[in-house]
């Protein structure tokens, strides 16, 4: 047990916790005035629901003793056997309880990320049912495959430092499937949908960036040189992508605050899987590429007419895929002996192939599994609010609250 | 008595206020409004691409004045609110039937 490592993990838990309200504000500022509460609620409520289910059973499914490389068993249900001592399997220098909670924050934010695709029309009750089903049937297995002791992708050699596969690809492809079942907002592509508050978007992006240091550097699971390396890679990617997006928007017309905020998040998402495997300067390259690719992915989405409202797929899905594949190019065993050399450092194409398998298998599983879950919910309780509820806005119809007071 | 309703550019409020003050007209009601005229909407930027907003923010200034002052007040607003570009706004004038001061119960011309 190391006091320094424990201190850093405890701080990282707090940093990552703050990312979920960050996502809430990031998304909440981008929706119309009548949907702000609903959008904040979709995210903030996950701190409650997922935070509770995580300690009850989801940690055990994700990180419990392996069953066939697919899922953990129920040994740790109700935190049985999760003690103040290190686990012996994961993060061996910090309390097992700290590792468990650190992972819990990842589960919470991953579910929250998906909501950006379905804002302004999904029924809150349906979203709650979806969140529980998705955590259990999609998140827990994927987390186990990639990070769980005995998980098949971990044994196969696919690398995911902090959640490019588990969080971003998983959330992006799931969001896409959920939108395809749910359908577009009324008036999509015809009515202007003005963001309620771009300053809120910036505050949200700032909290995300801040929390990402815990997300990525915390994933070193210790207060180490590797944590510093991951932190520098992370900041460089966010900075490079924010700058690149700003220039892209400027080239089109004017530099926008929304563009800088979006670019930062795209870069941070893309560097996540490689943060602790690549030389830090490569974070900047990943950021530049991520901004360009995600920018054009959004344009493509508009052309396809898919109302992934806040671009969960274009930012997190595409950014995640890009970053996971970049690990196959830029990973260096000199940076992190736990990793392997990518193409650029003499490792050949082997790692890139493994990263591709990780991307395709999790992408397909997340998309297919979510599509089935969404279909079942739609056929039973229904996914979508009534037409009039959507027109009035989800704040009033789902929550009986409004974000900004009016007369009286 | 007449009521002047002037829909003007937001940035022109100070100039309009000053020009009416110089005439001795202090009373006015100012409302934030949205609307469109020949200027139509404005195009704003999203994360990628642009979207159009049909209604532009303007200010509506309402002034009640004596019949004799009305033309001068209109001219003062016309002069102070003008930039010469599309979107400068409109002025509407209508008769006022009655006026009351709530505090004292006074009525008619004495109220303004």
PDB file of N, CA and C in Angstrom, chain A residues 176 179-180 184 188-189 296-308 313-314 318:
ATOM      1  N   UNK A 176     -25.659   5.911 -31.061  1.00  0.00           N
ATOM      2  CA  UNK A 176     -26.123   5.826 -32.446  1.00  0.00           C
ATOM      3  C   UNK A 176     -27.279   4.837 -32.578  1.00  0.00           C
ATOM      4  N   UNK A 179     -30.501   6.255 -31.031  1.00  0.00           N
ATOM      5  CA  UNK A 179     -31.125   7.289 -31.883  1.00  0.00           C
ATOM      6  C   UNK A 179     -31.876   6.645 -33.044  1.00  0.00           C
ATOM      7  N   UNK A 180     -31.299   5.597 -33.618  1.00  0.00           N
ATOM      8  CA  UNK A 180     -31.940   4.976 -34.775  1.00  0.00           C
ATOM      9  C   UNK A 180     -33.285   4.356 -34.383  1.00  0.00           C
ATOM     10  N   UNK A 184     -35.676  11.167 -34.830  1.00  0.00           N
ATOM     11  CA  UNK A 184     -35.200  12.547 -34.691  1.00  0.00           C
ATOM     12  C   UNK A 184     -36.177  13.411 -33.909  1.00  0.00           C
ATOM     13  N   UNK A 188     -36.354  18.646 -36.714  1.00  0.00           N
ATOM     14  CA  UNK A 188     -34.919  18.477 -36.985  1.00  0.00           C
ATOM     15  C   UNK A 188     -34.641  18.819 -38.445  1.00  0.00           C
ATOM     16  N   UNK A 189     -33.658  19.638 -38.668  1.00  0.00           N
ATOM     17  CA  UNK A 189     -33.232  20.114 -39.991  1.00  0.00           C
ATOM     18  C   UNK A 189     -34.128  21.212 -40.562  1.00  0.00           C
ATOM     19  N   UNK A 296     -15.511  16.829 -39.566  1.00  0.00           N
ATOM     20  CA  UNK A 296     -16.134  16.341 -40.797  1.00  0.00           C
ATOM     21  C   UNK A 296     -17.143  15.226 -40.536  1.00  0.00           C
ATOM     22  N   UNK A 297     -16.963  14.515 -39.430  1.00  0.00           N
ATOM     23  CA  UNK A 297     -17.954  13.498 -39.051  1.00  0.00           C
ATOM     24  C   UNK A 297     -19.294  14.167 -38.731  1.00  0.00           C
ATOM     25  N   UNK A 298     -19.247  15.345 -38.102  1.00  0.00           N
ATOM     26  CA  UNK A 298     -20.488  16.078 -37.810  1.00  0.00           C
ATOM     27  C   UNK A 298     -21.178  16.531 -39.086  1.00  0.00           C
ATOM     28  N   UNK A 299     -20.380  16.988 -40.042  1.00  0.00           N
ATOM     29  CA  UNK A 299     -20.956  17.412 -41.323  1.00  0.00           C
ATOM     30  C   UNK A 299     -21.603  16.213 -42.008  1.00  0.00           C
ATOM     31  N   UNK A 300     -20.923  15.068 -41.944  1.00  0.00           N
ATOM     32  CA  UNK A 300     -21.461  13.846 -42.554  1.00  0.00           C
ATOM     33  C   UNK A 300     -22.772  13.439 -41.878  1.00  0.00           C
ATOM     34  N   UNK A 301     -22.825  13.585 -40.554  1.00  0.00           N
ATOM     35  CA  UNK A 301     -24.037  13.237 -39.813  1.00  0.00           C
ATOM     36  C   UNK A 301     -25.225  14.067 -40.287  1.00  0.00           C
ATOM     37  N   UNK A 302     -24.985  15.365 -40.498  1.00  0.00           N
ATOM     38  CA  UNK A 302     -26.053  16.243 -40.984  1.00  0.00           C
ATOM     39  C   UNK A 302     -26.534  15.777 -42.353  1.00  0.00           C
ATOM     40  N   UNK A 303     -25.584  15.392 -43.196  1.00  0.00           N
ATOM     41  CA  UNK A 303     -25.944  14.938 -44.551  1.00  0.00           C
ATOM     42  C   UNK A 303     -26.772  13.648 -44.494  1.00  0.00           C
ATOM     43  N   UNK A 304     -26.415  12.766 -43.546  1.00  0.00           N
ATOM     44  CA  UNK A 304     -27.138  11.503 -43.401  1.00  0.00           C
ATOM     45  C   UNK A 304     -28.516  11.707 -42.772  1.00  0.00           C
ATOM     46  N   UNK A 305     -28.683  12.844 -42.088  1.00  0.00           N
ATOM     47  CA  UNK A 305     -29.979  13.146 -41.482  1.00  0.00           C
ATOM     48  C   UNK A 305     -30.253  12.375 -40.201  1.00  0.00           C
ATOM     49  N   UNK A 306     -29.187  11.955 -39.500  1.00  0.00           N
ATOM     50  CA  UNK A 306     -29.374  11.259 -38.227  1.00  0.00           C
ATOM     51  C   UNK A 306     -29.318  12.299 -37.109  1.00  0.00           C
ATOM     52  N   UNK A 307     -30.347  12.340 -36.266  1.00  0.00           N
ATOM     53  CA  UNK A 307     -30.384  13.355 -35.214  1.00  0.00           C
ATOM     54  C   UNK A 307     -29.717  12.852 -33.927  1.00  0.00           C
ATOM     55  N   UNK A 308     -28.425  12.566 -34.034  1.00  0.00           N
ATOM     56  CA  UNK A 308     -27.625  12.337 -32.826  1.00  0.00           C
ATOM     57  C   UNK A 308     -27.376  13.758 -32.317  1.00  0.00           C
ATOM     58  N   UNK A 313     -21.835  10.269 -31.190  1.00  0.00           N
ATOM     59  CA  UNK A 313     -21.074   9.408 -32.095  1.00  0.00           C
ATOM     60  C   UNK A 313     -19.942  10.192 -32.757  1.00  0.00           C
ATOM     61  N   UNK A 314     -20.247  11.359 -33.272  1.00  0.00           N
ATOM     62  CA  UNK A 314     -19.231  12.116 -34.014  1.00  0.00           C
ATOM     63  C   UNK A 314     -18.070  12.548 -33.124  1.00  0.00           C
ATOM     64  N   UNK A 318     -16.362   8.499 -32.838  1.00  0.00           N
ATOM     65  CA  UNK A 318     -15.297   8.669 -33.836  1.00  0.00           C
ATOM     66  C   UNK A 318     -13.970   9.013 -33.155  1.00  0.00           C
TER      67      UNK A 318
END
